[in-house]
Short mmCIF file of C-alpha atoms and ligand atoms in Angstrom, two decimals:
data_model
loop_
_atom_site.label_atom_id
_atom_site.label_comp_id
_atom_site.label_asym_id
_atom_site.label_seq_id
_atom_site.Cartn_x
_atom_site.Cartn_y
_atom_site.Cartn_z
CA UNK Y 1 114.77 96.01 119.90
CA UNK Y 2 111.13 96.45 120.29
CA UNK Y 3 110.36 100.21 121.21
CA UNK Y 4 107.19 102.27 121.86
CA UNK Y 5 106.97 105.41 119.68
CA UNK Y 6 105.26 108.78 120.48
CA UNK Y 7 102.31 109.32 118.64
CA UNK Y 8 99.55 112.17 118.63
CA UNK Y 9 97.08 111.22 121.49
CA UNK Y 10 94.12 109.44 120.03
CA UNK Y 11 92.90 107.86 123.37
CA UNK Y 12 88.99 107.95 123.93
CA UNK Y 13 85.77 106.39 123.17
CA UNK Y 14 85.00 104.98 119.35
CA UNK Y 15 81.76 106.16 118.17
CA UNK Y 16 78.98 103.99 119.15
CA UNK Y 17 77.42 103.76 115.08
CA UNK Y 18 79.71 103.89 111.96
CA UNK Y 19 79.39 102.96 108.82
CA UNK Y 20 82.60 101.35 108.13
CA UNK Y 21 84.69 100.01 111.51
CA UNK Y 22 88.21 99.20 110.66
CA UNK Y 23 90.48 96.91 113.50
CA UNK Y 24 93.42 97.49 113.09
CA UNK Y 25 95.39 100.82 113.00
CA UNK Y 26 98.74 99.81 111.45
CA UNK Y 27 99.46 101.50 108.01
CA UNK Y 28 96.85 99.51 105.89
CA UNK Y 29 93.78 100.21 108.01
CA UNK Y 30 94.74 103.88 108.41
CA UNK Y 31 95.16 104.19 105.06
CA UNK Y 32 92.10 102.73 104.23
CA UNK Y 33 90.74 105.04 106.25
CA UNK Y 34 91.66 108.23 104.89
CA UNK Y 35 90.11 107.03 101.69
CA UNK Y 36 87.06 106.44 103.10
CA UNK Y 37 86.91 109.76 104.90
CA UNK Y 38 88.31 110.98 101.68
CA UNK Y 39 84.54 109.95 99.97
CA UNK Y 40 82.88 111.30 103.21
CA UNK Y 41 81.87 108.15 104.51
CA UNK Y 42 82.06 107.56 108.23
CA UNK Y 43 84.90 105.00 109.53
CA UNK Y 44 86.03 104.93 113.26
CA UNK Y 45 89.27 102.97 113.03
CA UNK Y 46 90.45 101.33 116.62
CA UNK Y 47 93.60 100.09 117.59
CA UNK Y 48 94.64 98.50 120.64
CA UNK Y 49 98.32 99.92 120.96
CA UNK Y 50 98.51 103.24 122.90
CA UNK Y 51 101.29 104.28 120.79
CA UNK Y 52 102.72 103.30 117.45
CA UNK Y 53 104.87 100.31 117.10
CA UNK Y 54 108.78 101.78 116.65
CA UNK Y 55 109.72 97.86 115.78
CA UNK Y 56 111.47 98.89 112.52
CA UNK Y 57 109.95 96.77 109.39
CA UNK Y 58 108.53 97.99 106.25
CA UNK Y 59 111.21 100.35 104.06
CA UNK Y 60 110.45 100.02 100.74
CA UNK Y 61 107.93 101.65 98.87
CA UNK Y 62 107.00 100.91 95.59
CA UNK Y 63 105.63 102.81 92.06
CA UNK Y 64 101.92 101.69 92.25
CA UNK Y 65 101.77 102.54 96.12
CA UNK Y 66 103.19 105.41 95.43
CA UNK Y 67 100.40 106.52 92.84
CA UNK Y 68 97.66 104.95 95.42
CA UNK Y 69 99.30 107.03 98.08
CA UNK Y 70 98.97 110.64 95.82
CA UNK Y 71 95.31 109.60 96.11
CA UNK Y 72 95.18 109.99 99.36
CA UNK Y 73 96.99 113.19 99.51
CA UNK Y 74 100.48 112.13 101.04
CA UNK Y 75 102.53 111.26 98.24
CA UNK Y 76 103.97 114.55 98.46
CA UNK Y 77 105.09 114.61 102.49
CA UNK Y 78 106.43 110.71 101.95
CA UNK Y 79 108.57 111.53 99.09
CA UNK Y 80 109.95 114.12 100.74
CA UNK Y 81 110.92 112.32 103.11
CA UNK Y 82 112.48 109.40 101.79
CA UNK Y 83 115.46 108.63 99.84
CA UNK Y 84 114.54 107.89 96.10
CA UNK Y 85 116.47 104.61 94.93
CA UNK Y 86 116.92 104.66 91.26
CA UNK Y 87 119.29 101.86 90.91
CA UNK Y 88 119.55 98.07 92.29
CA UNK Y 89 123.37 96.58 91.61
CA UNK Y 90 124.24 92.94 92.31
CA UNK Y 91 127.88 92.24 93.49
CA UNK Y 92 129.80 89.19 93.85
CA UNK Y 93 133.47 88.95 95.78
CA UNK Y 94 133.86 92.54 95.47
CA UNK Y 95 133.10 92.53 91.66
CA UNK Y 96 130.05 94.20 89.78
CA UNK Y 97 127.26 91.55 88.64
CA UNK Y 98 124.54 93.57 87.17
CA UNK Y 99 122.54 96.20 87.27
CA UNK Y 100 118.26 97.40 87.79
CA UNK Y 101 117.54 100.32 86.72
CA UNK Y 102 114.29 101.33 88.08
CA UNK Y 103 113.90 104.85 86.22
CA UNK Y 104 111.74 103.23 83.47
CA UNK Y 105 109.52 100.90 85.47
CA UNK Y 106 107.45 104.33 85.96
CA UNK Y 107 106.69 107.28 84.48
CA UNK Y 108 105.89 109.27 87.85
CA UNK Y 109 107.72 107.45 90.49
CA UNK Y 110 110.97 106.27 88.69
CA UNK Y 111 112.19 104.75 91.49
CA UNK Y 112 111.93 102.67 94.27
CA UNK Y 113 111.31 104.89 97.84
CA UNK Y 114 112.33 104.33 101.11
CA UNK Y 115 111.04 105.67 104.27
CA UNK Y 116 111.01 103.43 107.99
CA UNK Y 117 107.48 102.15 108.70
CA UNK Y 118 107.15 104.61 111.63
CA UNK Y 119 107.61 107.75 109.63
CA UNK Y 120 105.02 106.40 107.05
CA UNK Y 121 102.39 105.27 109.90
CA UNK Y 122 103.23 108.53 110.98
CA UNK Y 123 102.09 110.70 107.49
CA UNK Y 124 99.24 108.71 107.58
CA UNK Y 125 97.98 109.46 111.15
CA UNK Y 126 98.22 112.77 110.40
CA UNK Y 127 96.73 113.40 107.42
CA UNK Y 128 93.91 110.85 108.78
CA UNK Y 129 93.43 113.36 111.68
CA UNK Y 130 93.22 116.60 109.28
CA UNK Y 131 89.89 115.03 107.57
CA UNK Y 132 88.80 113.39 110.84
CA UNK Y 133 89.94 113.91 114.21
CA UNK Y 134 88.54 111.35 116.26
CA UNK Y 135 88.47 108.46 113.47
CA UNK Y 136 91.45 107.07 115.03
CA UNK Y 137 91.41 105.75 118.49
CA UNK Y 138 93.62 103.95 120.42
CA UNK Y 139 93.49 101.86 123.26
CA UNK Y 140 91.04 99.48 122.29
CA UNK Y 141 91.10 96.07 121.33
CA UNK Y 142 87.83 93.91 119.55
CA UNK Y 143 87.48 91.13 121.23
CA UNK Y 144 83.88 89.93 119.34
CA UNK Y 145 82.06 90.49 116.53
CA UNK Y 146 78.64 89.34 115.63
CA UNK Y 147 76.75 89.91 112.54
CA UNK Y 148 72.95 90.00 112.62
CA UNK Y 149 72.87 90.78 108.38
CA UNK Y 150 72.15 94.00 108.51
CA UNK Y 151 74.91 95.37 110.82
CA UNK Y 152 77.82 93.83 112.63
CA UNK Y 153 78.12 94.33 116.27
CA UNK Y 154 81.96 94.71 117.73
CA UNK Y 155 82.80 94.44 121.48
CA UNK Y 156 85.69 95.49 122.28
CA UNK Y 157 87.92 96.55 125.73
CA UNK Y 158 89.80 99.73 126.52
CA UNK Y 159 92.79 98.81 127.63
CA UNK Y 160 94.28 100.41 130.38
CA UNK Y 161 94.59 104.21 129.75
CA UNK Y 162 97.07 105.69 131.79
CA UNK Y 163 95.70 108.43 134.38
CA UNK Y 164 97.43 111.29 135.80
CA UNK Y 165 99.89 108.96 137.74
CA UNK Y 166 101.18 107.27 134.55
CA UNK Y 167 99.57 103.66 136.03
CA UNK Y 168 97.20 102.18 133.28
CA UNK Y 169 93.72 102.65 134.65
CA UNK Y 170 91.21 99.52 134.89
CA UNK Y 171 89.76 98.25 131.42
CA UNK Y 172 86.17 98.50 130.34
CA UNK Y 173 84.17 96.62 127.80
CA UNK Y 174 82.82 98.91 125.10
CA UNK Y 175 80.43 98.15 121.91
CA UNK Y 176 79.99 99.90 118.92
CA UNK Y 177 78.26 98.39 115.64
CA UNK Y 178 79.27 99.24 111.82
CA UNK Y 179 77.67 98.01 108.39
CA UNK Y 180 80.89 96.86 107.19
CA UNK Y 181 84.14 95.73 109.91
CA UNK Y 182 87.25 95.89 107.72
CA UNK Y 183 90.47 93.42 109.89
CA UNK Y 184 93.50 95.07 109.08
CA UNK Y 185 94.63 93.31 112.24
CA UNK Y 186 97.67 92.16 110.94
CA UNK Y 187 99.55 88.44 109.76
CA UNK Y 188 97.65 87.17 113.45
CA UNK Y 189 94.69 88.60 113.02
CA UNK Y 190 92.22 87.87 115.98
CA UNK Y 191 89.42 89.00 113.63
CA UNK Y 192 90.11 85.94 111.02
CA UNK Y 193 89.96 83.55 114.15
CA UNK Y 194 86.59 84.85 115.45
CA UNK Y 195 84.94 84.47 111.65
CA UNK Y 196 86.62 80.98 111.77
CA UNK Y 197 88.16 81.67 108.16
CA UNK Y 198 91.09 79.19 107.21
CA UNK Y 199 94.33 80.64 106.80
CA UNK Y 200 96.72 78.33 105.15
CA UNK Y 201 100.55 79.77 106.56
CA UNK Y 202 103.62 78.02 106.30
CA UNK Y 203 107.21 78.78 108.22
CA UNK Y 204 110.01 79.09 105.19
CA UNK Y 205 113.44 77.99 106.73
CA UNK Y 206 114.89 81.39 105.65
CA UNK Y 207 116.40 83.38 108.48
CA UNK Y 208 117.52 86.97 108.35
CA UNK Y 209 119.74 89.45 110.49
CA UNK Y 210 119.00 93.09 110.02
CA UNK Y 211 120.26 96.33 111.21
CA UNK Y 212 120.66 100.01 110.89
CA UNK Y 213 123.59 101.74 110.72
CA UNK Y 214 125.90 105.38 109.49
CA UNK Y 215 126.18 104.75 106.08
CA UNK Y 216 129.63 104.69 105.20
CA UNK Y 217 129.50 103.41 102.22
CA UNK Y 218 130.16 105.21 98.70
CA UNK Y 219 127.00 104.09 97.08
CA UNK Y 220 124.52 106.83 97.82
CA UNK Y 221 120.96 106.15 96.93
CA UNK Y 222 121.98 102.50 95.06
CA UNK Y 223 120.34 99.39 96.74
CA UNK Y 224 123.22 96.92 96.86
CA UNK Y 225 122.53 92.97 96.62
CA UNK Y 226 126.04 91.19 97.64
CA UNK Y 227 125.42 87.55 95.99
CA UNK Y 228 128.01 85.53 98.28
CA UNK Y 229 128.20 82.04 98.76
CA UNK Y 230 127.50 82.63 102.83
CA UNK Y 231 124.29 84.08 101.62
CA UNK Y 232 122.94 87.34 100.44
CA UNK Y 233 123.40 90.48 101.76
CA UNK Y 234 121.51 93.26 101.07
CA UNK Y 235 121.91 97.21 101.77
CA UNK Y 236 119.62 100.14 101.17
CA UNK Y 237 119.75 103.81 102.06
CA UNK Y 238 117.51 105.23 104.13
CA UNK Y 239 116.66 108.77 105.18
CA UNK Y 240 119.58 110.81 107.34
CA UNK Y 241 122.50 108.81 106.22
CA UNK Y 242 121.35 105.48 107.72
CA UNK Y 243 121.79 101.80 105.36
CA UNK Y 244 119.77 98.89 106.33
CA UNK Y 245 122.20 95.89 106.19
CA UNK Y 246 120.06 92.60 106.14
CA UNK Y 247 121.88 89.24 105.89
CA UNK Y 248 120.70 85.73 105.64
CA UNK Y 249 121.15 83.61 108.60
CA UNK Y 250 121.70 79.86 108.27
CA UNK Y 251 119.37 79.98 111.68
CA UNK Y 252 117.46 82.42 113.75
CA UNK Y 253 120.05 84.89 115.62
CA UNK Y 254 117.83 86.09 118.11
CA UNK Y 255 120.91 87.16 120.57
CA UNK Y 256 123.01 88.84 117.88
CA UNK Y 257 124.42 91.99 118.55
CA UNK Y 258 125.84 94.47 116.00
CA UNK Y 259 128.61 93.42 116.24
CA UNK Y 260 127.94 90.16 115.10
CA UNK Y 261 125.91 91.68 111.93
CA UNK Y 262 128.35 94.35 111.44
CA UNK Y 263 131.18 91.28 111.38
CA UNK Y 264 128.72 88.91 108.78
CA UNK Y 265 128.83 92.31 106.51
CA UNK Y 266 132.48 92.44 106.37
CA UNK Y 267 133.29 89.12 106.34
CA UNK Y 268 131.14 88.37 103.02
CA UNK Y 269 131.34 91.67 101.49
CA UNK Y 270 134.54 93.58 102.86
CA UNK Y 271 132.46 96.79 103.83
CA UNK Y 272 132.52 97.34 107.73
CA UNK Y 273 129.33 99.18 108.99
CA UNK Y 274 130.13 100.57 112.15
CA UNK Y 275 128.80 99.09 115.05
CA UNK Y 276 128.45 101.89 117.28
CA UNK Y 277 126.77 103.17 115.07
CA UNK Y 278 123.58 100.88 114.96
CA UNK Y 279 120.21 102.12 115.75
CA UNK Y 280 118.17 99.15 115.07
CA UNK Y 281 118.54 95.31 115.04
CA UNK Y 282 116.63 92.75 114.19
CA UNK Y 283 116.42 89.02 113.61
CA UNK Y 284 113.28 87.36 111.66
CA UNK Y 285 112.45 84.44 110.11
CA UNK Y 286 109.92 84.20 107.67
CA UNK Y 287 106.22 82.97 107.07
CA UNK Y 288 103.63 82.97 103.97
CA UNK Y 289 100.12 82.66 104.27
CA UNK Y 290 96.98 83.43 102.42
CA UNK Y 291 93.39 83.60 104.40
CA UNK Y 292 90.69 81.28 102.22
CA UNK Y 293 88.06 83.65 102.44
CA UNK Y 294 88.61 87.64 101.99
CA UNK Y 295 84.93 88.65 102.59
CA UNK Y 296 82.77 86.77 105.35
CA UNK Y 297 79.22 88.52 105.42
CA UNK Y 298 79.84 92.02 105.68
CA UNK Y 299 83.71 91.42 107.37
CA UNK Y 300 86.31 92.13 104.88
CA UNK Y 301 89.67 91.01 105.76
CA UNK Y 302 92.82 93.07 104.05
CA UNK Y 303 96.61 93.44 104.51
CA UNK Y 304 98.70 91.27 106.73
CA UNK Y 305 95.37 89.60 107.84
CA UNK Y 306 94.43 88.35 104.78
CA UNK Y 307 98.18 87.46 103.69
CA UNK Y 308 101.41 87.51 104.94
CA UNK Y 309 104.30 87.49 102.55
CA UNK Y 310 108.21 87.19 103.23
CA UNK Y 311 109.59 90.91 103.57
CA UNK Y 312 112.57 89.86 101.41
CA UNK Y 313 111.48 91.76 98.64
CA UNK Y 314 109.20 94.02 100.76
CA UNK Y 315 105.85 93.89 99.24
CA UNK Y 316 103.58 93.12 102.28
CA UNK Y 317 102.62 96.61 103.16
CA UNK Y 318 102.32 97.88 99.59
CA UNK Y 319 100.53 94.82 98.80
CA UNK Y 320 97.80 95.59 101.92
CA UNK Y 321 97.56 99.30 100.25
CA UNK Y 322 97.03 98.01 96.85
CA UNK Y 323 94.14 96.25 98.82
CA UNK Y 324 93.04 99.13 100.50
CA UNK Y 325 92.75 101.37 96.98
CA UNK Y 326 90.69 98.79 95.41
CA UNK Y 327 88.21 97.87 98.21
CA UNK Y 328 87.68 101.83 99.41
CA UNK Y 329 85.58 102.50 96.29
CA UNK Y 330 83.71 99.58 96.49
CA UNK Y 331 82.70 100.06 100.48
CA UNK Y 332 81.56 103.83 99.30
CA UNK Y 333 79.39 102.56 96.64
CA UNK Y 334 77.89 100.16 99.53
CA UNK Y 335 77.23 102.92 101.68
CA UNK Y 336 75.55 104.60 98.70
CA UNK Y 337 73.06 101.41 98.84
CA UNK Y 338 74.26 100.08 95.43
CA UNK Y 339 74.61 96.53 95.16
CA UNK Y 340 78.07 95.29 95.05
CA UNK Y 341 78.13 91.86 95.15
CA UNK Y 342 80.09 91.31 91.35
CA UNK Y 343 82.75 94.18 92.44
CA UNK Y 344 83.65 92.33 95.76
CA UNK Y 345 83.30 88.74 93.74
CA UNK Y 346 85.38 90.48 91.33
CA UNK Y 347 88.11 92.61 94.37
CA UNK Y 348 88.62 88.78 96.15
CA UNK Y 349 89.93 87.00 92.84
CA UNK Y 350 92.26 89.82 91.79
CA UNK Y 351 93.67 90.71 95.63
CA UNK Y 352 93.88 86.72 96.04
CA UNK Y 353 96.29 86.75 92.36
CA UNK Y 354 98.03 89.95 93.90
CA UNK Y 355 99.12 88.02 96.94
CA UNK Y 356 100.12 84.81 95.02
CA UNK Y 357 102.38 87.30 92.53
CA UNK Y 358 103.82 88.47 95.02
CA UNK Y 359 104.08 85.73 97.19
CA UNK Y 360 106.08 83.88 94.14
CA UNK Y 361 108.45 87.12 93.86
CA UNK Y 362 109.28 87.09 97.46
CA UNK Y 363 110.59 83.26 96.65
CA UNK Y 364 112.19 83.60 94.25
CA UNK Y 365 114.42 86.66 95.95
CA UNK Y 366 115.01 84.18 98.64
CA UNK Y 367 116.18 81.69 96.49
CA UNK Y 368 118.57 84.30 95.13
CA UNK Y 369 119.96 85.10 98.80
CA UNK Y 370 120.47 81.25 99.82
CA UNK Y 371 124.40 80.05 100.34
CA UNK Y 372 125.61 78.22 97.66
CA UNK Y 373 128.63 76.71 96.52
CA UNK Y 374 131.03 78.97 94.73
CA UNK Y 375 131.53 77.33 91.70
CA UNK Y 376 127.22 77.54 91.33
CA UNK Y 377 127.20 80.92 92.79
CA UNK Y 378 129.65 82.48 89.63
CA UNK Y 379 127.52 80.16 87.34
CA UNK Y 380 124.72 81.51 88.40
CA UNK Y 381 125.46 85.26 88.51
CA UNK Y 382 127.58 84.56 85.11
CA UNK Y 383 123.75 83.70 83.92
CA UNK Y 384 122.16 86.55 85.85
CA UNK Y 385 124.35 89.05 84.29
CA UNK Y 386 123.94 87.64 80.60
CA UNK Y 387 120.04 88.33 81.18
CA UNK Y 388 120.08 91.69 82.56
CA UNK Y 389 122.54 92.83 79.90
CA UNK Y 390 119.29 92.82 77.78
CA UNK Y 391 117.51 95.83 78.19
CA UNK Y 392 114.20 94.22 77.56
CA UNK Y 393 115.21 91.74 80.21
CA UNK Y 394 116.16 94.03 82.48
CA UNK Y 395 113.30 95.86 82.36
CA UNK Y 396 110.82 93.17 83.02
CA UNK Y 397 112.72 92.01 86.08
CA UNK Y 398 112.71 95.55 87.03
CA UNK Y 399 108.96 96.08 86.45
CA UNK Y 400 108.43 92.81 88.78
CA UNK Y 401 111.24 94.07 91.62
CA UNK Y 402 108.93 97.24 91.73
CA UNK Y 403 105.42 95.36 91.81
CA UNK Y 404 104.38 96.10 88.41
C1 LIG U 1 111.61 92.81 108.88
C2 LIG U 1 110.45 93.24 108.03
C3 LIG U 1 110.67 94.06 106.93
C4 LIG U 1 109.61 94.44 106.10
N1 LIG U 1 109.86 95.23 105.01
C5 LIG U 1 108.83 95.58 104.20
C6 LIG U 1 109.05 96.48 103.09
O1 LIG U 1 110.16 96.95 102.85
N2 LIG U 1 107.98 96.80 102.30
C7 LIG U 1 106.73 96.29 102.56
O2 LIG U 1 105.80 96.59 101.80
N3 LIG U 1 106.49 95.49 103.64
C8 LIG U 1 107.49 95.13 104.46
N4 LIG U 1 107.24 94.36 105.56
C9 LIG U 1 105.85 93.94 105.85
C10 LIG U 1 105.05 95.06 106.54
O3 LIG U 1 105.70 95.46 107.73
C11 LIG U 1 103.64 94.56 106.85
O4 LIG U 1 103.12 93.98 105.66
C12 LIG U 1 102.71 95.69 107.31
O5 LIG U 1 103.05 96.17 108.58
C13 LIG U 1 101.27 95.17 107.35
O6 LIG U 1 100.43 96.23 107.75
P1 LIG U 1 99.02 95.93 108.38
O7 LIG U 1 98.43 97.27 108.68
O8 LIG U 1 98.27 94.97 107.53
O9 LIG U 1 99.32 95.13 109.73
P2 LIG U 1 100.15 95.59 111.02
O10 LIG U 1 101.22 96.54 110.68
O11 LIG U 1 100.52 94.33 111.73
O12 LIG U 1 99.06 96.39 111.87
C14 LIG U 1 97.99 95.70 112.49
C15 LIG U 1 97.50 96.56 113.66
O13 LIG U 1 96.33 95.96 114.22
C16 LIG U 1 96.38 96.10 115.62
N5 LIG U 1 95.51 95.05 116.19
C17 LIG U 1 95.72 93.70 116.18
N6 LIG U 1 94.69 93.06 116.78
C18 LIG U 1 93.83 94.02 117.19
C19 LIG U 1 92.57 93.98 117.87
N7 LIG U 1 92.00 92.82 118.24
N8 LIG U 1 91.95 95.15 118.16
C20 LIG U 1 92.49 96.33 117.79
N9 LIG U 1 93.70 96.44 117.13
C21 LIG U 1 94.33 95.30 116.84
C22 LIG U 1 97.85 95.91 115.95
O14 LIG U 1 98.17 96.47 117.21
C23 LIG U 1 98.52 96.64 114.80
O15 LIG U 1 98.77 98.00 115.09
C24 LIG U 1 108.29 93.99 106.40
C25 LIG U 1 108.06 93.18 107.53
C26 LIG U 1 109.12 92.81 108.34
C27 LIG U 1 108.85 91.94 109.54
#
């Protein structure tokens, strides 16, 4: 399930002085980092995987990423790429339930994109590497951090570069020292356990079953919620005739096979992906958490590291890029010596209310997807559909679907 992708060779030293040092290069710290080099300040961004992760998560992508995204100059390349979802339907034993219609939750992005996490990470490696070649570099993983007030110094280790032979060479401590260390270390962030920050996270007892497969369905670019009484099941498109199928699990399926999704799919919503068809499967349970403090000294913590929210809904990388676009402006007007103690007061309350939005979203879609008994479950989508009949209705829940 868990796959190593190929990614342009960034293996080598960090610089030894930056100004900004970000840990962390999933899509939030690289991101992050082509805003930064964006307002010409210097940012060496390390990451301790050799190659990007090919573990299939993040799909969705929404309107105000999307707009953060153009600012960085790859809104272009990741809309071309994905498939543009204009329409969410609800379904109920094989009837229609309601519809979203995302076209007016935003002027510019009327819809809701999707593109796998690998292709994205991908777009913004590269367009990282035009502005700055060697501000990526993998292969090396912080291990300490200490912060004397006016800079923070990072040790680190390269780990294991492969030489000619393929066989990962020895490791060797490094050190480089920043004025600001951004974690975008992810949900366990090593970084938020060396500044000794709280992070209050809590295991949901939601379990999910996901998988790829040939889309055979007639639906095109809809997004499909089936509201059963086994629990939800949910199907997007995705680029190259692919749909995601994710289903909720009364318990963790770790050994599932396709099969076994492929048979969950049919069984609660008569469609039959085809198994030998799957290119991806995945069980996951889920976990919340939100880090007490978002900015220790001159440590700034952002994306999964800070908080982790359930991907039913998927908000948990947009809601790390939403970070990202509201701290890079405030680390450049650092840099530029200005005093910006109120701004970061000011970034912490509104990316703490961010999370906690969309924290309280990602319930409530899970409450949505839970089995229930059937006379409930028509009661319930009876309800649902009344609401969404009303326009105005329908267009708040659509606004809130799409992070707005
Ligand atoms: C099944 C699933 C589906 C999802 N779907 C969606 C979706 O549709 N939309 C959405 O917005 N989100 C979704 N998410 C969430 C999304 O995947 C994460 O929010 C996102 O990956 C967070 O990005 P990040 O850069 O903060 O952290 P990560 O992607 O975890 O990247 C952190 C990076 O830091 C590196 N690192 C860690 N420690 C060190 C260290 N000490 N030194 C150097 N490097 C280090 C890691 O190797 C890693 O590359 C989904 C998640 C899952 C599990």
């Amino acid at each position: 399930m868990t796959a190593q992708a190929q990614s342009p060779g960034a293996v080598g030293l960090p610089r030894p002085e930056t100004d900004v040092a970000v840990v962390g290069g999933g899509p939030v710290g690289v991101f992050l980092a082509v805003l930064l080099a964006q307002a010409g300040v210097s940012v060496q961004v390390v990451e301790q995987r050799l190659e990007r992760s090919a573990h299939s998560r993040a799909i969705g992508i929404h309107p105000p990423s999307l707009e953060a995204l153009a600012g960085a100059g790859v809104a272009g390349k990741i809309t071309g790429e994905g498939v543009q979802v204009r329409r969410g339907e609800a379904r109920s034993s094989g009837r229609y339930v309601a519809a979203l219609d995302f076209a007016a939750a935003s002027e510019r992005f009327p819809y809701v994109l999707t593109l796998p996490q690998l292709r994205t990470e991908a777009i913004l490696e590269a367009r990282l590497k035009e502005l700055d070649s060697h501000a990526l570099v993998r292969g090396v993983r912080v291990t300490q951090l200490h912060d004397d007030g006016g800079r923070v110094r990072i040790s680190g280790v390269r780990t294991g570069v492969p030489g000619h032979s393929g066989a990962p060479g020895p490791s060797e401590d490094l050190e480089l020292s920043a004025r600001i260390v951004v974690a975008a270390d992810g949900a366990r962030s090593g970084v938020r356990r060396l500044l000794g920050t709280p992070c209050r996270t809590r295991a949901l007892r939601d379990s999910y079953l996901m998988g790829d497969f040939a889309d055979g369905t007639p639906d095109g670019s809809t997004a499909v919620l089936y509201l059963e009484s086994g629990g939800i099941v949910e199907s997007f498109p995705l680029p190259d005739g692919i749909r995601r199928w994710v289903a909720h699990t009364g318990q963790l399926l770790t050994g599932a096979t396709a099969a076994d999704l492929a048979a969950m799919v049919k069984e609660r919503t008569g469609v039959s992906p085809d198994p030998a068809s799957n290119t991806m499967l995945s069980a996951f349970a889920v976990r919340t958490g939100l880090v007490r403090d978002l900015v220790r000294g001159r440590t700034v913590l952002i994306g999964d590291a800070a908080h982790e929210v359930s991907p039913i809904g998927g908000q948990g990388m947009n809601l790390g890029w939403l970070d990202a676009a509201a701290l890079a402006p405030i680390i450049a007007a650092s840099v530029d010596g200005h005093d910006v103690g109120a701004s970061l007061a000011a970034y912490e309350r509104q990316r703490r209310r961010a999370a906690r939005v969309a924290s309280a979203q990602a319930r409530l879609n899970m409450a949505l997807g839970r089995p229930l008994d059937p006379a409930l479950l028509a009661a319930r989508n009876a309800g649902l559909a009344r609401v969404l009949r009303s326009p105005a209705a329908g267009n708040l829940v659509a606004r809130r679907f799409t992070m707005q």
